XYZ file of C-alpha atoms in Angstrom:
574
model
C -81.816 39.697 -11.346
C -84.820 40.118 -9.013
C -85.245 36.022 -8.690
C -80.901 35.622 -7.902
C -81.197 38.379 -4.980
C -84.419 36.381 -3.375
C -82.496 33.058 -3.917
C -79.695 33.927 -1.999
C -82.245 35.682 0.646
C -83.839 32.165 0.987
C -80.703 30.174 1.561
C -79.548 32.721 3.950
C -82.720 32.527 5.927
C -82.432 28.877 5.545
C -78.929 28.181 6.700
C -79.932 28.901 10.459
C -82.306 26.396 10.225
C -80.104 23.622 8.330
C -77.373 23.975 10.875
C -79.972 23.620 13.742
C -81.167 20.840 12.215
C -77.990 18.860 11.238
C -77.163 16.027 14.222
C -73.689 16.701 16.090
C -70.746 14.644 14.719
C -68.889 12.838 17.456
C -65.276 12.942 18.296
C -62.518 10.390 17.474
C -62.812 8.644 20.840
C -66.603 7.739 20.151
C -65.853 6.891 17.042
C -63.079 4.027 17.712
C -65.114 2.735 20.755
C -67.824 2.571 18.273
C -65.588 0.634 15.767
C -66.204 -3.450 16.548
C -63.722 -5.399 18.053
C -61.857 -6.903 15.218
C -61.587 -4.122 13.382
C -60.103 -2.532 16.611
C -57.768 -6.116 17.327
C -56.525 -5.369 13.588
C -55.726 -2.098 13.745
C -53.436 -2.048 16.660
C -51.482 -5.002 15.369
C -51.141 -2.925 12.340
C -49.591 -0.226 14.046
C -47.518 -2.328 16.192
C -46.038 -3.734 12.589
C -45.569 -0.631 11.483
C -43.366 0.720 13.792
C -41.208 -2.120 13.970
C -40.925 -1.828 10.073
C -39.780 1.838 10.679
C -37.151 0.995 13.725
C -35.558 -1.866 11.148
C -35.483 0.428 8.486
C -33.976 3.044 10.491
C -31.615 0.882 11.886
C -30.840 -0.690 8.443
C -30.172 2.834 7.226
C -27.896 3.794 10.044
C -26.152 0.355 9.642
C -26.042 0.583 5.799
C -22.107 0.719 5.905
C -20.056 -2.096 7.461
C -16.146 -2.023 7.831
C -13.760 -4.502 9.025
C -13.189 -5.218 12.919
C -10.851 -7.498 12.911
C -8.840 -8.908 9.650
C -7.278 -12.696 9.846
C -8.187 -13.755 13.357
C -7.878 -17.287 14.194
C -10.947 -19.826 15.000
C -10.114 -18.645 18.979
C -9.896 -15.212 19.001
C -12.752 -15.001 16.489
C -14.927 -16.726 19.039
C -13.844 -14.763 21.889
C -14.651 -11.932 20.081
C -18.104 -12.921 18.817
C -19.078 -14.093 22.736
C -18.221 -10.673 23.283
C -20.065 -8.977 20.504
C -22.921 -11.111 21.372
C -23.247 -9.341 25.182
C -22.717 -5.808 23.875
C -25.679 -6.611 21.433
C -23.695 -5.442 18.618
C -24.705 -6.433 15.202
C -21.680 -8.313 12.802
C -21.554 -10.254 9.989
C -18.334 -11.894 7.897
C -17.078 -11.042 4.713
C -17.373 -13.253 1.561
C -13.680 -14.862 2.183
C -15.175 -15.630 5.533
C -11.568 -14.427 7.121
C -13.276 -10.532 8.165
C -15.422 -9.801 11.102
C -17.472 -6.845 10.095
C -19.629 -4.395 12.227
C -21.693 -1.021 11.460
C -18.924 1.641 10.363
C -20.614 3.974 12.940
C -18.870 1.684 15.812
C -15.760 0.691 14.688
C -13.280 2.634 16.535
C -15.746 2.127 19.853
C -15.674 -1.814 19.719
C -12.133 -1.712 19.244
C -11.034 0.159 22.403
C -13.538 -1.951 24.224
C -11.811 -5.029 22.959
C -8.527 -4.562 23.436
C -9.254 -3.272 26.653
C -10.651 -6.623 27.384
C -7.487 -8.019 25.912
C -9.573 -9.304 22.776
C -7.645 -10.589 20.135
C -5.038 -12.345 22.104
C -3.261 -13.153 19.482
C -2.884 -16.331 16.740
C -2.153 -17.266 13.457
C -5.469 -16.768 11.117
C -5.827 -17.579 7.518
C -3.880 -16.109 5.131
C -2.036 -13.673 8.126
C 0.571 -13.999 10.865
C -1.358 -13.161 13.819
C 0.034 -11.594 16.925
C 3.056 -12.132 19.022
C 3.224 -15.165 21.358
C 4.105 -15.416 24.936
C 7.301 -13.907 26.229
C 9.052 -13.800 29.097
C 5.806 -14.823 31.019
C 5.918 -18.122 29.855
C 8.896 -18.763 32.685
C 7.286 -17.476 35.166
C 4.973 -20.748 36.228
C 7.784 -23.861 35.862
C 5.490 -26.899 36.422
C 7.250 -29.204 39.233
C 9.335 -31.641 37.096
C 9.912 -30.185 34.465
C 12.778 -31.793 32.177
C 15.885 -29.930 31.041
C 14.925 -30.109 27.357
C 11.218 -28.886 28.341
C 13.175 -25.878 30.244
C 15.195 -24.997 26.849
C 12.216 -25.087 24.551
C 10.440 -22.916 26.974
C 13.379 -20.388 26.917
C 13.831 -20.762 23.041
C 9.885 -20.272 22.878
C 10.282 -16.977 25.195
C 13.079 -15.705 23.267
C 10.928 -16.094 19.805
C 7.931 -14.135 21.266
C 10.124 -11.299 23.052
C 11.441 -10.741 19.443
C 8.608 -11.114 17.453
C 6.925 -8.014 19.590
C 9.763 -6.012 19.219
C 9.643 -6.770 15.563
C 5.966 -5.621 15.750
C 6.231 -2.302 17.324
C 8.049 -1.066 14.289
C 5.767 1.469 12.292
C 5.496 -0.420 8.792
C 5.193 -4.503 10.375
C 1.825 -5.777 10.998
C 3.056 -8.918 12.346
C 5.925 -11.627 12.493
C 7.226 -14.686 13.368
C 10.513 -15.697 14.126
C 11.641 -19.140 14.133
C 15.264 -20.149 15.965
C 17.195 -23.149 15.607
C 19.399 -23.672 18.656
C 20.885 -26.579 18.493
C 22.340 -28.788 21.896
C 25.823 -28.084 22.455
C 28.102 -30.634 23.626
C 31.976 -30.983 25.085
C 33.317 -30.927 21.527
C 34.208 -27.830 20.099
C 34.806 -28.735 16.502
C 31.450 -30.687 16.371
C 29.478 -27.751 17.843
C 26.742 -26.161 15.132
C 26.184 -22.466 15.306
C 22.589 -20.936 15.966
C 20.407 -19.336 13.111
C 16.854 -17.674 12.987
C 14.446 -17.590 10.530
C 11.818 -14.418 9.852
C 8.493 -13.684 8.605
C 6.962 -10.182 7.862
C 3.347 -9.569 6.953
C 4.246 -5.868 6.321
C 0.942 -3.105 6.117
C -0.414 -2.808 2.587
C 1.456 -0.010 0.637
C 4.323 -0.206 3.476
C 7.855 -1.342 2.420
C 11.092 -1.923 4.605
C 14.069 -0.320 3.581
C 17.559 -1.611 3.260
C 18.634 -0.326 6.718
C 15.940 -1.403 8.527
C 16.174 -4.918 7.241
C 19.804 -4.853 8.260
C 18.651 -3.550 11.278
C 16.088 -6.801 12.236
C 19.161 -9.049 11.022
C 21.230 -7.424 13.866
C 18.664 -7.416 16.557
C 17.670 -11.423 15.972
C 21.971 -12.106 15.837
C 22.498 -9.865 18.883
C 20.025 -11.504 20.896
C 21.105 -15.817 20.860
C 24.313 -16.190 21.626
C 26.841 -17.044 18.761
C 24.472 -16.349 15.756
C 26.007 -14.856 12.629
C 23.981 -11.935 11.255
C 24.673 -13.885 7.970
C 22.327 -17.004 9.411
C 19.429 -14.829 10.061
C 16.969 -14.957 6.880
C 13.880 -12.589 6.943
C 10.997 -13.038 4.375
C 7.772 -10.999 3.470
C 4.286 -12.695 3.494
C 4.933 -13.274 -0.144
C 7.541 -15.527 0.383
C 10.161 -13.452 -0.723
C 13.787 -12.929 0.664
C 14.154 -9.565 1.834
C 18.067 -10.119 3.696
C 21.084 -10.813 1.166
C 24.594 -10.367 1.921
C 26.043 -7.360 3.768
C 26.757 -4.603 1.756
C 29.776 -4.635 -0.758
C 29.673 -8.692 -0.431
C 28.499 -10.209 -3.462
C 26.604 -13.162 -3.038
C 27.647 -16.712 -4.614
C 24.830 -16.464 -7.112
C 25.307 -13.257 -8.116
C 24.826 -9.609 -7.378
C 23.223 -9.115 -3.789
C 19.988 -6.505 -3.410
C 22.292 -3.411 -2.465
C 24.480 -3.824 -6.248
C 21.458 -4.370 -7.929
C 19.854 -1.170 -6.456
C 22.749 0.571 -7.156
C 22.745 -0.834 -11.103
C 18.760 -0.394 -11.057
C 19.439 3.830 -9.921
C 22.565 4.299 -12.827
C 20.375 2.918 -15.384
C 17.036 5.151 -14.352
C 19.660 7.865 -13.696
C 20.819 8.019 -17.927
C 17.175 6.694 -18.997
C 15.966 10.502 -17.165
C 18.256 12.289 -19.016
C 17.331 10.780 -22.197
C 14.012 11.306 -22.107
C 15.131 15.057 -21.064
C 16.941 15.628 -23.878
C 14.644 14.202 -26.324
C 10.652 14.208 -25.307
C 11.062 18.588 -25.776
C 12.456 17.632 -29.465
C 9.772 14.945 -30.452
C 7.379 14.976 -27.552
C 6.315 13.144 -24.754
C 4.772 10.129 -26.415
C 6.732 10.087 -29.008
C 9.882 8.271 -27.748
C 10.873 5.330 -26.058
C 14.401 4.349 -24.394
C 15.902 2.036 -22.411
C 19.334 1.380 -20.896
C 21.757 -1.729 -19.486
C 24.441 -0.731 -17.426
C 27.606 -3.382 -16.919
C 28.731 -2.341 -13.707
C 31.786 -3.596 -12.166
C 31.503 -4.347 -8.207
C 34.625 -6.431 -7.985
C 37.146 -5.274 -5.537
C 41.303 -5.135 -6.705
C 44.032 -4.227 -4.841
C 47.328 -4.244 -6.204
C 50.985 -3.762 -4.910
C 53.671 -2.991 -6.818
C 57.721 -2.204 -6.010
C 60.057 -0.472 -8.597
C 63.813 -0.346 -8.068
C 65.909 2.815 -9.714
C 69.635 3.288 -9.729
C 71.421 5.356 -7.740
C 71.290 9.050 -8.716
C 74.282 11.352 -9.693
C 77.288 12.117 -12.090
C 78.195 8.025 -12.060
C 75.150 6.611 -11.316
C 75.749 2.592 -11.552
C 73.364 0.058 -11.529
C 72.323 -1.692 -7.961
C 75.480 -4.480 -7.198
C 76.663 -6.136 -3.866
C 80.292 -7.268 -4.402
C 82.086 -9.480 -1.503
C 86.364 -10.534 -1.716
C 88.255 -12.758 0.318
C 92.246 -13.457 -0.522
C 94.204 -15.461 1.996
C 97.845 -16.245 1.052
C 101.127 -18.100 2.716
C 104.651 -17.032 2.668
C 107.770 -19.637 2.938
C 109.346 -20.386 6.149
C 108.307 -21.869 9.325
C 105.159 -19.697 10.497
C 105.876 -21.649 13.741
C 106.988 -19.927 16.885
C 110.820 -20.804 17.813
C 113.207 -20.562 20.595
C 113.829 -21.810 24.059
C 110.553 -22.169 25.881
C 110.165 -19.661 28.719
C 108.710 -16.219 29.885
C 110.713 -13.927 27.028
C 108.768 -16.305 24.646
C 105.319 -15.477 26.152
C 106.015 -11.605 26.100
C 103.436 -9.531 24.278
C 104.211 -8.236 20.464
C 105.959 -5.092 20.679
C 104.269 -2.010 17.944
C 104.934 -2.198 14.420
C 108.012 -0.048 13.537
C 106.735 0.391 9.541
C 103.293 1.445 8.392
C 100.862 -0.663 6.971
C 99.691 -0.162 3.652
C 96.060 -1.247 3.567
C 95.715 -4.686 3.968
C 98.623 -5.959 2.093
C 101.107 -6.014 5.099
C 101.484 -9.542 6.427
C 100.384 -10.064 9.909
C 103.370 -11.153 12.252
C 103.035 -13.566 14.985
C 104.004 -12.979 18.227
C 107.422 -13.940 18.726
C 107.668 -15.391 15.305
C 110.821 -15.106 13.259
C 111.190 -13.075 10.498
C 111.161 -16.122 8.228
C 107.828 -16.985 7.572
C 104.689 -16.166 8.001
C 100.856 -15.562 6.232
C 97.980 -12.763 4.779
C 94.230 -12.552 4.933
C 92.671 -9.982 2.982
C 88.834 -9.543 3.161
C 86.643 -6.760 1.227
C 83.054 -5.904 0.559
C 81.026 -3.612 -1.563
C 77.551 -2.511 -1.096
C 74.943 0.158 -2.756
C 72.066 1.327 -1.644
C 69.242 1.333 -3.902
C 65.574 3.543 -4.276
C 62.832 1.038 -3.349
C 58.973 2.611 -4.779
C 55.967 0.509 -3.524
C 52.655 1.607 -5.055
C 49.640 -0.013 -3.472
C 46.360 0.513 -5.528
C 42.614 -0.158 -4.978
C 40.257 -0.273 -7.645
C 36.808 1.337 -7.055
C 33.609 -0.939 -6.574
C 30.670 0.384 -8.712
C 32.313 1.947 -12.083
C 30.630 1.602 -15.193
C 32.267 -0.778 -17.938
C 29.727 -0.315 -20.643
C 26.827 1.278 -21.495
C 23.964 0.502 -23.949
C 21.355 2.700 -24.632
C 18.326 1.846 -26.996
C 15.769 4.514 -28.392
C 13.232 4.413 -30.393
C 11.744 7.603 -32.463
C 8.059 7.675 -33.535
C 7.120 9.417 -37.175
C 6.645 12.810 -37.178
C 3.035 13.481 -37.072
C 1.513 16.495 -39.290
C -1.613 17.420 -41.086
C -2.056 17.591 -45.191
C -4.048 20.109 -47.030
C -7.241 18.546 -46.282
C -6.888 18.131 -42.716
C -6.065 14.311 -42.641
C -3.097 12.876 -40.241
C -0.031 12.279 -41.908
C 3.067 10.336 -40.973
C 6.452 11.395 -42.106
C 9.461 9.444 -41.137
C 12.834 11.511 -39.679
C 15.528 11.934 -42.322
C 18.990 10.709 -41.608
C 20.323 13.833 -40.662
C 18.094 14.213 -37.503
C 18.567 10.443 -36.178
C 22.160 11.245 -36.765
C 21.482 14.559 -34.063
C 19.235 12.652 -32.289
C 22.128 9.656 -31.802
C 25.011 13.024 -30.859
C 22.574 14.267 -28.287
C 21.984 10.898 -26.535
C 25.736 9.843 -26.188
C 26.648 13.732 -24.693
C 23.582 12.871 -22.299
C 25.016 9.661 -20.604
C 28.542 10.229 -21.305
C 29.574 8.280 -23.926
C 32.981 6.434 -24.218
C 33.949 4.394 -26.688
C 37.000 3.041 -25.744
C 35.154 1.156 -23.129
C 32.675 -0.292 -25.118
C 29.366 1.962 -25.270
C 26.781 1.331 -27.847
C 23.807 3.909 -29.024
C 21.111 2.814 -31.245
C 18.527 5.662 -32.097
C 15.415 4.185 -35.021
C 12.665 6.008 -36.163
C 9.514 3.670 -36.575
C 6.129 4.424 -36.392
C 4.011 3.957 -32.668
C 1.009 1.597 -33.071
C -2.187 2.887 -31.358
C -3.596 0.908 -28.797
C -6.573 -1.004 -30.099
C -9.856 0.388 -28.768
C -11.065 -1.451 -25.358
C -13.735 -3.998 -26.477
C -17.549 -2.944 -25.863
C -18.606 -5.094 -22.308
C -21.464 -7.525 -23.780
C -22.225 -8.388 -19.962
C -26.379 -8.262 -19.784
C -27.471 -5.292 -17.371
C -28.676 -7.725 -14.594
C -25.473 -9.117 -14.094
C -23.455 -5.623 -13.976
C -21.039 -5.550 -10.744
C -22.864 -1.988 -10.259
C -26.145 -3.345 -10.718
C -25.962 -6.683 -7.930
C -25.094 -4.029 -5.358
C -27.216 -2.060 -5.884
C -29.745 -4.797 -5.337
C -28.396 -5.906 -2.657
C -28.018 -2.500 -0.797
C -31.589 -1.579 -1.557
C -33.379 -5.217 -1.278
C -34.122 -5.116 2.379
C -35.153 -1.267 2.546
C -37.177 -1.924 -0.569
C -38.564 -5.731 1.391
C -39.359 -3.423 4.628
C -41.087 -0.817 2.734
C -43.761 -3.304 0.673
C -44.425 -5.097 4.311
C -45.060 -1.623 5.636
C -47.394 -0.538 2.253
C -49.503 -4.105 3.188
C -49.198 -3.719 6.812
C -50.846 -0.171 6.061
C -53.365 -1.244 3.517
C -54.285 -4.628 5.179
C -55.245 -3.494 8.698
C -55.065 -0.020 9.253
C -56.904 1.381 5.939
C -60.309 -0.375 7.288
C -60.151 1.242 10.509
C -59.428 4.669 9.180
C -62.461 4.561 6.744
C -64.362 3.192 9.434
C -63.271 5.763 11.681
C -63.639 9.122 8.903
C -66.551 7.972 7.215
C -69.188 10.826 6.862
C -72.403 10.003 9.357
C -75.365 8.799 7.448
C -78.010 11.172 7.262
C -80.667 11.340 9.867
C -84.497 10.594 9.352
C -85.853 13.682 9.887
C -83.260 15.858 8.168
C -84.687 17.262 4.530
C -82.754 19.890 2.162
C -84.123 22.979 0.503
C -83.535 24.141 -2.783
C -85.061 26.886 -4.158
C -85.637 26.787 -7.412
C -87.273 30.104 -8.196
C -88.374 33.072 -6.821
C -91.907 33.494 -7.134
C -92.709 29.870 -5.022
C -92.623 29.930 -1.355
C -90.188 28.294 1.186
C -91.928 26.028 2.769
C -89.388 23.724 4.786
C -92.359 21.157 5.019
C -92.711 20.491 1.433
C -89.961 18.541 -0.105
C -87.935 20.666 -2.149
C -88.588 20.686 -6.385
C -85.847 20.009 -8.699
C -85.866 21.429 -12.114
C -82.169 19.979 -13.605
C -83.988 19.398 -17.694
C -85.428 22.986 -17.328
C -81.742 24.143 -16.103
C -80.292 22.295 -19.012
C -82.558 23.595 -21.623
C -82.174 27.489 -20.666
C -78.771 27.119 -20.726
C -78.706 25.663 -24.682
C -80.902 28.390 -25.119
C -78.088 30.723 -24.165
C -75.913 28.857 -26.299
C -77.737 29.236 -29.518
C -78.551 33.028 -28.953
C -74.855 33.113 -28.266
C -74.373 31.569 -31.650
C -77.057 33.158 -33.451
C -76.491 36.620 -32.377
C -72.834 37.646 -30.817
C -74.209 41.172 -30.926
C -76.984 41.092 -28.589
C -74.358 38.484 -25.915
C -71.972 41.287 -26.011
C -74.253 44.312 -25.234
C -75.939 42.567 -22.196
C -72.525 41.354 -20.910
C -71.409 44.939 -21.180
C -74.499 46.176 -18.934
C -73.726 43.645 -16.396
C -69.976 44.781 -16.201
C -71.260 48.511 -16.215
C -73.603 47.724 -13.690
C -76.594 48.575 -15.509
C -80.047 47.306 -14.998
């Protein structure tokens, strides 16, 4: 104990003079000016590397996510745009298809107000799209001097086309259009005249349809604005390729059924196929049924007329005649006036002294004798009749015959040892099952319905195969790489950037100072030798060593004797 309290005396006494004598380390100015030149050259371009690693790699993280500009522009506008891009400095790239001009997500909606505040895309047909509307009206307002008459009509025609193609546009669901007329030259003949008609093209937005009424309503606008077009000449088409305008409603088409009666069959099948699957899926279950229905719908029009005649009505009613009599007849004697020509023979008949009975008197001449003479008798007969006409129109759209198909899967149970087992439906429940379809759509079976309910047993779908494709060529895995190959390229030129030329400088730079000449260390090794800074100081590391195996063995040898002088120490005991 006495030698440990003079040890740490010693060192106390000594640290005075050790920090006294220890040299003064300079700062971190002295030491790069004290660095040579190269290493110095090195180190700054290593720090000027460094940072421009870390502004690309910030930038390539804030750029990380690119979204489409501008979809389907043409070779012009796509150059326009890029010259403009260019000036703002803004970063772009295309898409695979090469048909996309892509810039950072974080400036989308920015670069397109500044664009089509510039007026950028003009407009143009790009691959695989329609592009935007073409001139309009403007197109007639510069007519070059000499212009010819036909140059003046396709000019018109071309103005007309791009007036309706924008108005086509501003609806909500078009993304763009053409439209196409064929006006042909008319001449003095009216006969030989040919009537207008228009062609249309939708590229509609994705997920976006048109309904029936609105594609009735771009019919009438393209027929209401050329003079003499038929709505019926005016055929509009998706981007597809598909014909979207039929006949008018309640016009069948030559072909067949137009798209409004095929809707119409397509909603009275899906109608009865709901209720169906109403009735039944609570009964069997969801997945355990399957139906389907045809509906023969009748969409021809009939009008019919008929007239029914009755006979008169009363005590002797009679059946309808019209009955017509003539009788003439002559008496004997001379019907011929007589006497002495004069003014009593020209006197006017005097009145008939005798009735006449009907028509059988005989008519007398004036101044005729009594001799002779002749009768006319005339007579018709005529009866109304009751006249019934009875015009009747048939409906369009009633049913004729329906057919309904369903199929019933096994019923599914468990046995007594928990397997699945699959019982078919007896006859008696297919024969309910049949009853409760035909109530559902209305069965009738003097027009010809037909129900067929089977029970058969549902396959399971086979188990999706096991994807063989090797890890490095997993969709997930290639974009991954290429997401994370230029952060990952940065971040190895930044490790040998770091390693290569600014890891000398730094160990140049916090190196500890070597040791000067005149500086010595003092140990002291026990307590009965004196300090003597002069002397160099003595090192006694074996005797260390063997006390301390000493201490071991006694340790070993006897535990006892350890413990007690431990237990002094802790009690503070000399």
């Amino acid at each position: 104990m006495d030698n440990a309290v003079a040890t740490v005396a010693n060192n106390a006494a000594l640290a005075p003079n050790a920090a006294a004598a220890a040299p003064q380390r300079p700062g971190l100015v002295e030491r790069w000016r004290a660095l040579p030149a190269r290493t110095q050259t090195m180190a700054l371009a290593g720090i000027a590397a460094l940072v421009a690693v870390l502004v690309l790699l910030a930038g390539n993280a804030r750029d990380a996510d690119w979204r489409v500009l501008f979809p389907n522009l043409s070779e012009k506008d796509g150059g326009q745009v890029i010259e403009r891009l260019t000036q703002m400095n803004v970063p772009y790239r295309f898409s695979e298809s090469g048909g996309m001009l892509m810039v950072p997500a974080s400036r989308v909606h920015e670069l397109r107000m500044k664009l089509s505040a510039a007026g950028l895309p003009t407009g143009g047909v790009g691959p695989g799209g329609l592009g935007s509307a073409g001139p309009g009206y403007e197109l007639l307002d510069k007519s070059p001097f000499g212009q010819t008459q036909g140059q003046e009509r396709m000019n018109v025609q071309r103005a007309i086309e791009g007036e309706l193609t924008r108005t086509i546009q501003s609806l909500a669901s078009v993304q763009s259009a053409r439209v196409h007329l064929a006006i042909p030259n008319q001449n003095g003949f009216f006969r030989e005249q040919q009537k207008p008609s228009a062609s249309v093209v939708l590229n509609l937005h994705p997920g976006r349809t048109l309904e029936r009424s609105q594609i009735a309503g771009i019919v009438h606008l393209v027929s209401s604005s050329v003079p003499e077009m038929n709505p019926k000449a005016v055929s509009v088409i998706d981007g597809s390729g598909a014909l979207l305008s039929g006949a008018p409603a309640g016009e069948a088409d030559a072909e067949g059924l137009d798209g409004t009666q095929l809707q119409y069959r397509r909603q009275i099948e899906a109608g009865h196929l709901r209720r169906i699957l109403d009735l039944l899926e609570p009964v069997v279950g969801r997945d355990n049924v399957r139906a389907s229905v045809t509906a023969d719908i009748d969409f021809s029009q009939v009008m019919q007329t008929a007239e029914a005649y009755r006979p008169n009505q009363g005590a002797d009613a009679r059946i309808a005649i019209r009955e017509q009599r003539s009788q003439e007849s002559t008496q004997p004697g001379s019907a011929t006036p007589a006497g002495v020509p004069g003014a009593m023979t020209n006197q006017p008949p005097v009145n008939a002294t005798a009735p006449i009975a009907g028509a059988s008197a005989p008519l007398q001449a004036a101044g005729a004798s009594g001799t002779g003479g002749s009768m006319s008798r005339e007579g018709a007969t005529r009866y109304e009749l009751d006249k019934t006409v009875t015009v009747t129109r048939a409906a369009v759209g009633q049913v004729k015959r329906l057919s309904a198909a369903v199929v019933v899967n096994h019923r599914s149970s468990t046995d007594s040892k928990g397997k699945p087992v699959s019982t078919p439906l007896t006859d008696k429940e297919i024969e309910q099952l049949t009853a409760l379809v035909q109530q559902g759509i209305g069965f009738n079976s003097e027009r010809g319905d037909q129900v067929k309910v089977i029970n058969a047993p549902f396959r399971a779908d086979p188990a999706p195969a096991a994807d063989t494709t090797p890890l490095w060529q997993q969709p997930w895995l290639t974009d991954l790489l290429r997401s994370t190959a230029a952060p990952l390229a940065l971040g190895l030129v930044g490790l040998a950037i770091v390693f290569a030329l600014l890891r000398p400088a730094m160990k140049a730079m916090f190196a500890p100072p070597p040791p000067s000449p005149g500086a010595q260390v003092n140990e002291v090794v026990g307590g009965d030798l004196p300090l003597d800074p002069s002397a160099p100081p003595a090192l006694e590391a074996p005797g260390a060593n063997e006390r301390l195996e000493a201490a071991r063995r006694l340790a070993k040898e006897n535990p006892a004797a350890v413990a007690n002088i431990v237990r002094g120490w802790v009690n503070g005991e000399a």
